XYZ file of C-alpha atoms in Angstrom:
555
model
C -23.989 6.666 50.150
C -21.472 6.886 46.833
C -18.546 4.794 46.771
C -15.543 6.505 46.508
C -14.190 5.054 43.638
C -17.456 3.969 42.093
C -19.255 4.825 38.737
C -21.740 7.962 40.371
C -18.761 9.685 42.748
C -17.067 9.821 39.299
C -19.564 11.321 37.668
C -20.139 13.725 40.516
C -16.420 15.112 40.242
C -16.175 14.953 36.871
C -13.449 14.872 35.377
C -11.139 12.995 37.886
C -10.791 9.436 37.804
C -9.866 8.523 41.587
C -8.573 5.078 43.319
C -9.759 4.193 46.703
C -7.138 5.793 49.075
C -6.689 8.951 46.916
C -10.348 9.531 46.382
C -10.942 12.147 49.011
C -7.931 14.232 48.206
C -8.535 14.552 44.904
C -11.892 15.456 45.202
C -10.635 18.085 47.266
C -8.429 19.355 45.269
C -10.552 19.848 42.536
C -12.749 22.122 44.631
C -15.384 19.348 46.218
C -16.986 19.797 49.692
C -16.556 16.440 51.272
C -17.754 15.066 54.696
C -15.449 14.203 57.499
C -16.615 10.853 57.727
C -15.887 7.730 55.454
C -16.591 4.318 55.725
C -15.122 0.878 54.755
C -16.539 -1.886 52.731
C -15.018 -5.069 54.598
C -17.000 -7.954 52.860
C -15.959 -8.713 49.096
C -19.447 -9.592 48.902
C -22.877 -11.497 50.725
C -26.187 -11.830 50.105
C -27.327 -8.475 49.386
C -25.771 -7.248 52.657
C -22.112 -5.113 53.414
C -21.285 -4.421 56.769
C -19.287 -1.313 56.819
C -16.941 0.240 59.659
C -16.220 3.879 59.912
C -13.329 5.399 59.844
C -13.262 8.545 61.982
C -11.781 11.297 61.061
C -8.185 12.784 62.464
C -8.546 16.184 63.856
C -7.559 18.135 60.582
C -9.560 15.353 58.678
C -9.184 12.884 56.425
C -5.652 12.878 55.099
C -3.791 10.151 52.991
C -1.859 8.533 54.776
C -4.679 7.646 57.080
C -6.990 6.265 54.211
C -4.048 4.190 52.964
C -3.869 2.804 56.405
C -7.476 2.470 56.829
C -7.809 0.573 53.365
C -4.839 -1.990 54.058
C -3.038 -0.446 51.357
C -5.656 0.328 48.773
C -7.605 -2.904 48.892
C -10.822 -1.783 50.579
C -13.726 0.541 48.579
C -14.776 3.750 50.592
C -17.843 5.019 50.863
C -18.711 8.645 51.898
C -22.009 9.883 53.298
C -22.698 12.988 52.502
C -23.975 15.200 55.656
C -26.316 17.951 53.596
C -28.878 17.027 50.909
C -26.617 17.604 48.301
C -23.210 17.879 47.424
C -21.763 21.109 45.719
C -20.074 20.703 42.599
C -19.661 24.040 41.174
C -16.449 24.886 40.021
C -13.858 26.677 42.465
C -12.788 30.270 40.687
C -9.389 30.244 39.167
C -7.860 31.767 41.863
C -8.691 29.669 44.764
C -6.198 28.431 46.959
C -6.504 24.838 46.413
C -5.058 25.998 42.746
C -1.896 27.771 44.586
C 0.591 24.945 44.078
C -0.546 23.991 40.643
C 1.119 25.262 37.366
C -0.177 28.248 35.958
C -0.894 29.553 32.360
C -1.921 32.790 30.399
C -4.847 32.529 28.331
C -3.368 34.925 24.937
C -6.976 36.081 24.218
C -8.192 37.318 27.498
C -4.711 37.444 29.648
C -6.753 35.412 32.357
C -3.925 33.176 34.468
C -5.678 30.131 35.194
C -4.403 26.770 36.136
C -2.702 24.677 33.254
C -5.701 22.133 33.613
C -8.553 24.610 33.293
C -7.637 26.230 30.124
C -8.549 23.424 27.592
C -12.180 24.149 28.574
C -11.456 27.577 29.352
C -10.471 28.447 25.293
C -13.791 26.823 23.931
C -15.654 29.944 25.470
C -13.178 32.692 25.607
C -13.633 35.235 22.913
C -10.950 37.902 23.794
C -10.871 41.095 26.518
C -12.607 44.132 26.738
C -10.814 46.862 25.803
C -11.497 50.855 27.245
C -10.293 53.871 26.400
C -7.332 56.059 27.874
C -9.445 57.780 30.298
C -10.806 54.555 31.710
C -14.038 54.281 30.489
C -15.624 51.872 29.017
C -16.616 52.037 25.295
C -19.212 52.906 24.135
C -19.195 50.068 21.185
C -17.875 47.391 23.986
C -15.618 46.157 21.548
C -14.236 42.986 22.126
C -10.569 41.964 20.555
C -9.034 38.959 19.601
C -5.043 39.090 20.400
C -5.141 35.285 18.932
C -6.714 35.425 15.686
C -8.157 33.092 13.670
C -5.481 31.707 11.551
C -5.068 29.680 8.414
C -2.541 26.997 7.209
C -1.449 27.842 3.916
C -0.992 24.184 2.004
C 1.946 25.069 0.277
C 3.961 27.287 2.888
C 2.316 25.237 5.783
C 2.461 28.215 7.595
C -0.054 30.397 9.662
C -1.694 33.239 8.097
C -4.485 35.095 10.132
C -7.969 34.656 7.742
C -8.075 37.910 6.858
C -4.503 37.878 5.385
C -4.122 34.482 3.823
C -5.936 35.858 0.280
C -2.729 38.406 -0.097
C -0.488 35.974 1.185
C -1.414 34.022 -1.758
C -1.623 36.640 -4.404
C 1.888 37.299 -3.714
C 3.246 33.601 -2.576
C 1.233 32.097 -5.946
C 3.635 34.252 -8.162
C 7.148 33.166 -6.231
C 9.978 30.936 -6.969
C 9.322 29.543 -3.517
C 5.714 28.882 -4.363
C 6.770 27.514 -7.748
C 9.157 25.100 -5.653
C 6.672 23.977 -3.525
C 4.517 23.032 -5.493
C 6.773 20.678 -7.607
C 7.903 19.070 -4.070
C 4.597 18.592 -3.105
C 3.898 16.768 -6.432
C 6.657 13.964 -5.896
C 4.968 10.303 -5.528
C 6.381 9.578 -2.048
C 4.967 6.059 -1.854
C 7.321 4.541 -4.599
C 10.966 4.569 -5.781
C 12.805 5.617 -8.867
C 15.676 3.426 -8.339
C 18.744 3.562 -10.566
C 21.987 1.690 -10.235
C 25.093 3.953 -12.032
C 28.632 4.294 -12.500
C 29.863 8.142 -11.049
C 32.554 8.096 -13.846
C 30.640 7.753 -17.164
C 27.774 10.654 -16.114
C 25.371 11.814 -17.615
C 25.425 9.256 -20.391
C 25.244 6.341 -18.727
C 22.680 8.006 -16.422
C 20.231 8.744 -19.416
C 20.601 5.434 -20.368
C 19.114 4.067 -17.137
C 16.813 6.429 -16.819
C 15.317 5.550 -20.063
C 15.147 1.834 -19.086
C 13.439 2.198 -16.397
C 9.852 1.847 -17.627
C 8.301 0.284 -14.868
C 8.546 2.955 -12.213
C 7.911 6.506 -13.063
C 10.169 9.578 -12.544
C 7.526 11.128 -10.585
C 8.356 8.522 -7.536
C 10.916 8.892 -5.055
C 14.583 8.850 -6.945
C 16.880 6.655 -5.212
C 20.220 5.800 -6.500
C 22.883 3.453 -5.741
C 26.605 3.730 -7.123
C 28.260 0.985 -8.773
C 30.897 -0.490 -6.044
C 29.922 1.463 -3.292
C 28.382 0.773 0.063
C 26.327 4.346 0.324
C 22.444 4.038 0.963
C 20.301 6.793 -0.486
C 18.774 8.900 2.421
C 18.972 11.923 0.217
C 22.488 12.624 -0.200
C 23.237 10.051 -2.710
C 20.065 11.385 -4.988
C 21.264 15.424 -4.556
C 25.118 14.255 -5.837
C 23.810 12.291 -8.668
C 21.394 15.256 -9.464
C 24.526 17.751 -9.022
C 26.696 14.997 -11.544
C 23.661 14.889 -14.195
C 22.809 18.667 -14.544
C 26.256 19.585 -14.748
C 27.299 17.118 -17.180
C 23.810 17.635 -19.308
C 24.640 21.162 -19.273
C 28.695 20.052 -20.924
C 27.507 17.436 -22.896
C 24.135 18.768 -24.741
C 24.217 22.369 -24.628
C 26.829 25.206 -25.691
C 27.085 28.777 -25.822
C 28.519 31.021 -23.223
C 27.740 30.550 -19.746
C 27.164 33.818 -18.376
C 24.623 34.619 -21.406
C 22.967 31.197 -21.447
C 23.060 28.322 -23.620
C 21.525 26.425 -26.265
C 20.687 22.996 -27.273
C 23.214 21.481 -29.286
C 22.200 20.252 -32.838
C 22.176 16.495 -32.527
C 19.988 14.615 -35.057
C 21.327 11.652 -33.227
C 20.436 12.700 -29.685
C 16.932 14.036 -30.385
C 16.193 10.579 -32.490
C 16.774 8.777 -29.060
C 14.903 11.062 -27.377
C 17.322 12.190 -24.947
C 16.086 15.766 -24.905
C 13.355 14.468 -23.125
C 14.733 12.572 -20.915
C 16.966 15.821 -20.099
C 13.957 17.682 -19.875
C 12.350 14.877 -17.136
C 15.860 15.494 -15.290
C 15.675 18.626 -14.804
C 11.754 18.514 -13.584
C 13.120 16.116 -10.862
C 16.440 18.053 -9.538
C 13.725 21.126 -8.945
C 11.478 19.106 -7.203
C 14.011 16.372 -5.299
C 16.690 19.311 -3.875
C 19.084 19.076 -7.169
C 20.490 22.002 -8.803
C 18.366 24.519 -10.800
C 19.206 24.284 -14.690
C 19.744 27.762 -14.887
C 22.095 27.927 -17.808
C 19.581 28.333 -20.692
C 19.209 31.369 -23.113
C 16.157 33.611 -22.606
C 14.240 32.506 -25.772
C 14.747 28.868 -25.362
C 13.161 29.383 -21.752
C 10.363 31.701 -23.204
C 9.374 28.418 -26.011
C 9.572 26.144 -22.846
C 6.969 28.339 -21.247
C 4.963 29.088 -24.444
C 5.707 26.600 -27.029
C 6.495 28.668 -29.896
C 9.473 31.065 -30.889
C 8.877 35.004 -31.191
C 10.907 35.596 -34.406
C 10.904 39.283 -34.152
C 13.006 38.965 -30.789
C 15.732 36.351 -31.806
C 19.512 38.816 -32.242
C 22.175 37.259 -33.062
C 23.687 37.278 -29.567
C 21.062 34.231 -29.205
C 23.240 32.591 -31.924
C 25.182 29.668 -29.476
C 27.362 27.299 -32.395
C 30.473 27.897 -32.908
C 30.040 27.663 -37.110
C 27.522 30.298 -37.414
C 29.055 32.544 -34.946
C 32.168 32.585 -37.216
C 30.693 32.588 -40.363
C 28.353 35.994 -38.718
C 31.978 37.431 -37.844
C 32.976 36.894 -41.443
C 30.029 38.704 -43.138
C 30.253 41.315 -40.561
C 34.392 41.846 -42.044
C 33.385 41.299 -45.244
C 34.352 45.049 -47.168
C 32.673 44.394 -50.524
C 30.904 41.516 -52.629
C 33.985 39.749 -53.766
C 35.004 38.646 -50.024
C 31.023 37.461 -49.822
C 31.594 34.941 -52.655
C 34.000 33.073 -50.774
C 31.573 31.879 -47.986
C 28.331 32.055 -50.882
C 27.747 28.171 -49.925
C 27.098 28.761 -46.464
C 25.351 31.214 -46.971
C 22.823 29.667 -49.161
C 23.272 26.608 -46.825
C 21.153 28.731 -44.260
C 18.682 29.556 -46.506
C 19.360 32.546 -47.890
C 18.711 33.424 -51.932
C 17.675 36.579 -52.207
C 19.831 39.202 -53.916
C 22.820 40.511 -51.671
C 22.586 42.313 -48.171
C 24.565 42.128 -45.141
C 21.869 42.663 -42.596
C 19.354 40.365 -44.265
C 22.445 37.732 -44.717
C 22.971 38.268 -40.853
C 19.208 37.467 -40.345
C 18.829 34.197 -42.045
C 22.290 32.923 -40.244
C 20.619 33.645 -36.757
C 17.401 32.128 -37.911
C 18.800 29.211 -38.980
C 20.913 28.759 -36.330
C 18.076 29.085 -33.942
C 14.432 27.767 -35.571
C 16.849 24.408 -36.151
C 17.050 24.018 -32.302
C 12.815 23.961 -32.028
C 12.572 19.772 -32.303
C 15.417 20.091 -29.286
C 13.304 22.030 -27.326
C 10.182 20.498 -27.866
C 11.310 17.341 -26.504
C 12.703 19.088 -23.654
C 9.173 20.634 -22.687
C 7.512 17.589 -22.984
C 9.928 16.117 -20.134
C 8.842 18.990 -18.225
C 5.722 18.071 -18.436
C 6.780 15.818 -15.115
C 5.094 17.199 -11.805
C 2.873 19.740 -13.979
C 5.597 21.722 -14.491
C 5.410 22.980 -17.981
C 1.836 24.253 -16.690
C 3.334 26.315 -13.860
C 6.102 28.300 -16.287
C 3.243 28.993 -18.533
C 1.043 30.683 -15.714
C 4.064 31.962 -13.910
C 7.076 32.119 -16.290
C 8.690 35.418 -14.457
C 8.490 33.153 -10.901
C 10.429 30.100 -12.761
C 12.418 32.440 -15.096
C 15.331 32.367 -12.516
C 15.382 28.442 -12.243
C 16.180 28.274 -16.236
C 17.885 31.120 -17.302
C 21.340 32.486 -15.465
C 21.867 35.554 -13.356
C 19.648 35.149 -10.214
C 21.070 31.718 -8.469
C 23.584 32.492 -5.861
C 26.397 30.280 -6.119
C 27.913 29.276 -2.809
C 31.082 30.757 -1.031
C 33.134 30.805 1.743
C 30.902 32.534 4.140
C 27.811 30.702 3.000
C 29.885 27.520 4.121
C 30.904 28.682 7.297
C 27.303 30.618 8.289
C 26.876 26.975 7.877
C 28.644 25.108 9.908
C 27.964 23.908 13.376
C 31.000 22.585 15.114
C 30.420 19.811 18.530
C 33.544 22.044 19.922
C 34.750 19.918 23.396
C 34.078 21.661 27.236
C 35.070 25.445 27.422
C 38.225 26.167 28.376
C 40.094 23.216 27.754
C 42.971 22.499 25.259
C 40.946 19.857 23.277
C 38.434 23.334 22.740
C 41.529 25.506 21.370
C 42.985 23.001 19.100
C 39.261 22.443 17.600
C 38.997 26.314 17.141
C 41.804 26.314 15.405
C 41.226 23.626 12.786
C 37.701 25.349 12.369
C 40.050 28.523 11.688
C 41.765 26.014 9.068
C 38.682 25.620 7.333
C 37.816 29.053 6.704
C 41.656 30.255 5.726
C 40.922 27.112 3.389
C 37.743 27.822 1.975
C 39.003 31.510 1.457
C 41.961 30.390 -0.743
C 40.431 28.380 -2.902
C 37.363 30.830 -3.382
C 40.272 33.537 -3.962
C 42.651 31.058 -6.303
C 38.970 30.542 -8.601
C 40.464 27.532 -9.942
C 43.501 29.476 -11.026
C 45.736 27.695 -9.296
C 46.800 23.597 -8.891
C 45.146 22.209 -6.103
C 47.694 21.069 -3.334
C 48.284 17.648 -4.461
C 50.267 19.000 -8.097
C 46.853 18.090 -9.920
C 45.880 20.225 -12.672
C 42.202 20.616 -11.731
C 41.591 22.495 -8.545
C 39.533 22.475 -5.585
C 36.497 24.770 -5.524
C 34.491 26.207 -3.365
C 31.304 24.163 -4.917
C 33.776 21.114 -4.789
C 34.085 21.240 -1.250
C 30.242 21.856 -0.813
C 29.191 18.412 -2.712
C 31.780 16.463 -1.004
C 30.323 17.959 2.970
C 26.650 17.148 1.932
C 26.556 15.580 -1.378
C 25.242 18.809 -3.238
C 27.360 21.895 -5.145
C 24.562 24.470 -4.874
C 22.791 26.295 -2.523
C 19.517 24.870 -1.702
C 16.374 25.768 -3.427
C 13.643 24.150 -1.823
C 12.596 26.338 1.387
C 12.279 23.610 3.632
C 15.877 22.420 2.843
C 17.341 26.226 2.704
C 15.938 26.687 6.385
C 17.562 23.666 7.938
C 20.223 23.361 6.062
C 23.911 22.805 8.729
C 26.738 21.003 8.281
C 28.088 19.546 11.831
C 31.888 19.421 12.206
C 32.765 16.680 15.029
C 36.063 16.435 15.724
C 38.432 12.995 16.580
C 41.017 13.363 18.973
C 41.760 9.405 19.733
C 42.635 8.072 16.079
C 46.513 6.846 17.485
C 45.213 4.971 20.587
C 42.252 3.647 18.406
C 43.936 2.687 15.352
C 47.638 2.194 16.376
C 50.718 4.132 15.099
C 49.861 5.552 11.237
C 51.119 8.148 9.429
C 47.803 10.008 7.636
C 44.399 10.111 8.513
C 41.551 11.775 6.393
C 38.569 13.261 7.479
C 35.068 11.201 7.752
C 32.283 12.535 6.053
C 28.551 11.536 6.156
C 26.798 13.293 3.895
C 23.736 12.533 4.302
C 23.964 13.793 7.576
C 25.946 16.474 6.972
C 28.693 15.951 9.074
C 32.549 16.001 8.824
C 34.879 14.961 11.488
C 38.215 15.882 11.574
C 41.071 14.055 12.755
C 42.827 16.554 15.010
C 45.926 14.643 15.565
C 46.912 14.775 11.975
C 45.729 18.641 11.368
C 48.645 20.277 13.292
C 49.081 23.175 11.225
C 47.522 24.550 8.133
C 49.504 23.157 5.424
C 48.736 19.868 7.032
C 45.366 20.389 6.722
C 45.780 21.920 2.997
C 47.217 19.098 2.061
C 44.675 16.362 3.569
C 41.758 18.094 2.760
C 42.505 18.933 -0.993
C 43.388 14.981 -1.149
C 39.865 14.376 0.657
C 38.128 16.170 -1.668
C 39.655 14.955 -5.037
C 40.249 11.412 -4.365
C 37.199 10.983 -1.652
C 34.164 11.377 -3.557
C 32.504 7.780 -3.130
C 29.942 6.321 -0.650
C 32.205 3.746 0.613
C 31.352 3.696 4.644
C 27.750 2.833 5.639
């Protein structure tokens, strides 16, 4: 005899571990020929001995309710005496009927339905499903296909590749921006902080300054940043607005030139003695890898010594000429009809180095040169900050796959409809006039996205204030960023969630002017319905929002 619930009958059913007054069932469910007689263990113990009653069987057998009733609820062990020599435990087909009221699954490499419970033992043998030809016969190769093949995590992707696939994947991927971007994230020290405490309104200087300072930490960490006077903790959104703050105000305050063709770094003696080019140059390493703006404003041969290290002479023009004196003094050589109009500028001429005998184009050619080989200690420092995550290494092996994070003309600047492709409004039950009046202030947003993306910071913004609202404006103050995200991960799941607050008079009392909430670093903005009537309500409120509602001042 086996107990029922006792070490051998669970080995003998394998893999079901049974109680007392469930013991029988379950070993008949999972496909066990049991005896129609059971018997009950009444002693707890004695001597060696158990005397045991039997339990006889009902006329459709043993059932549950009887053995709960026949244990006194589950406290007596049964034993069951087999009736043949021994007991078959071969496993019932897939399609018996003791499976029919258990869930069912589809094996994807055979097409087998089998119960949910069989196919984790099921996929350790199954190699696929025979295939035949049109005419129904069999093949003569028997070949055997895998609909599920074997498939590889790539480790910068993380996604699936079949084996046989992954090498291309990679010949391709390896030469990407996205790959390029991936890499850096994956580089970022996630076990410490970078932690700076800053003032918003003296950027970037006062950023450098603590960035410099901070030498027991290093930039390669976490960045986490905390403004001055406000409440806002630094889940991401505070680090993407300071990023967005520094790398535009790097880009005013250090380089010049014209933006659509690129810029260069300014001259500063001063700036290059305190080594803030490399601290710039560490900045921009971390806004790539920590979802800040690319620093895609620089001319094509600064971003070709950044990847190389040293300046191809042959290719500098003067359009790669950026200061405003040796443009002009170019323009004036270039007017210049005859020798005697030369003399007049012959000390800055010989100021860029020139002494050879006169000649306009070879005049031109030592302005451009000197305006440009001047720059080289700039940019040095700058590529040594880049350094930071190996990424000096990576625009040297791939500098056409991180030519569109430097230098302008590929990065997509957002809109209107990238803002409201966006967008995922909570809008309230179908139907209802709470759902109309939140359709309509969505409606808001978009005729007010459209008019400032038409007005291109033409035009005041709608509180009489000479600097407009933008489009990008509007982006940094919903989620704490002005660009479009980079980093593939981000770019996927990035949403911004409208919500929408119809109870701001019963909850707050009688007021005049509401403005809307934002959390940025959840990406959410709720509106305050009762105060967005109509759209020059809501012109007016959010243009105010936006301008004087930049802090983290609500935790």
């Amino acid at each position: 005899m086996w107990p029922l619930n006792g070490p051998c009958y669970r080995k003998i059913l394998e893999p079901p571990l049974v109680s007392s007054q469930f013991g029988v069932c379950a070993a008949k469910q999972y496909g066990h020929k049991l005896p129609n007689t059971a018997v009950r263990d009444r002693a707890p113990c004695g001597s060696g001995r158990r005397k045991l009653t039997v339990i006889p069987p009902e006329a459709e057998g043993n059932s549950v309710k009887a053995l709960r009733a026949a244990s006194a609820g589950g406290k007596a062990t049964f034993y069951i005496v087999p009736l043949q020599e021994t007991l078959d435990t071969s496993p019932l087909p897939p399609d018996s009927e003791h499976f029919s009221k258990m869930p069912k699954t589809k094996c994807y490499q055979c097409n087998e339905t089998m119960p949910l419970h069989m196919l984790a033992v099921h996929i350790k043998t199954c190699k696929g499903k025979l295939t035949s030809d049109e005419s129904g016969k069999e093949s003569s190769d028997e070949l055997w296909v895998v609909e599920n093949k074997c498939k590889v995590v790539c480790p910068i992707c993380t996604k699936e590749f079949p084996d046989d696939e992954i090498t291309f994947h990679a010949s391709l991927y390896g030469e990407s921006t996205e790959y390029i971007l991936d890499f850096l994230e994956h580089q970022v020290d996630t076990t410490k902080e970078f932690k700076l405490c800053v003032d918003r309104q003296d950027l970037p200087d006062r950023g450098i300054l603590q960035w410099k300072r901070k030498k027991a930490t290093s930039p390669a960490s976490t960045l986490k940043v905390v403004y001055i006077g406000e409440a806002g903790i630094d889940t991401g959104a505070l680090r993407k607005e300071f990023l967005t703050d520094m790398v535009s105000g790097i880009e005013n305050r250090f380089f010049e030139g014209a933006g659509n063709q690129g810029k260069n770094p300014k001259y500063s003696l001063t700036d290059l003695d305190n080594e803030n080019f490399r601290t710039i140059g560490e900045i921009m390493a971390v806004s790539l890898a920590q979802g800040g703006p690319p620093p895609a404003f620089l001319r094509g041969w600064c971003y070709s010594f950044l990847c190389t290290g040293e300046v191809d002479l042959n290719s500098l023009s003067k359009e790669d000429v950026a200061d405003l004196e040796s443009c002009q003094l170019i323009s004036r050589v270039e007017d210049s009809a005859d020798a005697q109009c030369l003399m007049l500028n012959t000390d800055e001429i010989i100021s860029c180095g020139y002494t050879s005998q006169i000649n306009l184009e070879s005049i031109i050619r030592a302005i451009v040169l000197h305006s440009t080989t001047r720059l080289i200690s700039m940019l040095q420092q700058i590529r040594k900050g880049l350094e930071l995550y190996g990424l000096v290494d990576q625009m040297a092996t791939n500098p056409e796959a991180c030519r569109s994070l430097f230098v302008p003309g590929n990065i997509i600047k957002p809109d209107a409809d990238f803002i409201m492709t966006c967008i995922q409004p909570n809008f309230s039950e179908k139907g209802t006039s709470k759902e109309r009046t939140e359709r309509k202030i969505i409606n808001f947003l978009q005729d007010f996205l459209q008019e400032v993306e038409i007005s291109d910071g033409e035009t005041e913004s709608a509180a009489g204030d000479a600097e407009p609202v933008a489009v990008p404006h509007m982006l940094q103050w919903m989620t704490g960023q002005s660009h479009i995200p980079i980093l593939p991960d981000e770019k996927r799941h990035f949403k911004i969630t409208c919500n929408f607050d119809h109870n701001c008079m019963e909850r707050l009392g009688d007021h005049s002017v509401c403005y809307p909430i934002v959390s940025a670093c959840t990406q959410t903005v709720t509106f305050p319905v009762q105060h967005l009537s109509t759209y020059i309500d809501f012109r007016r409120i959010t243009s105010e929002a936006v301008k004087y509602g930049g802090g983290f001042h609500r935790v």
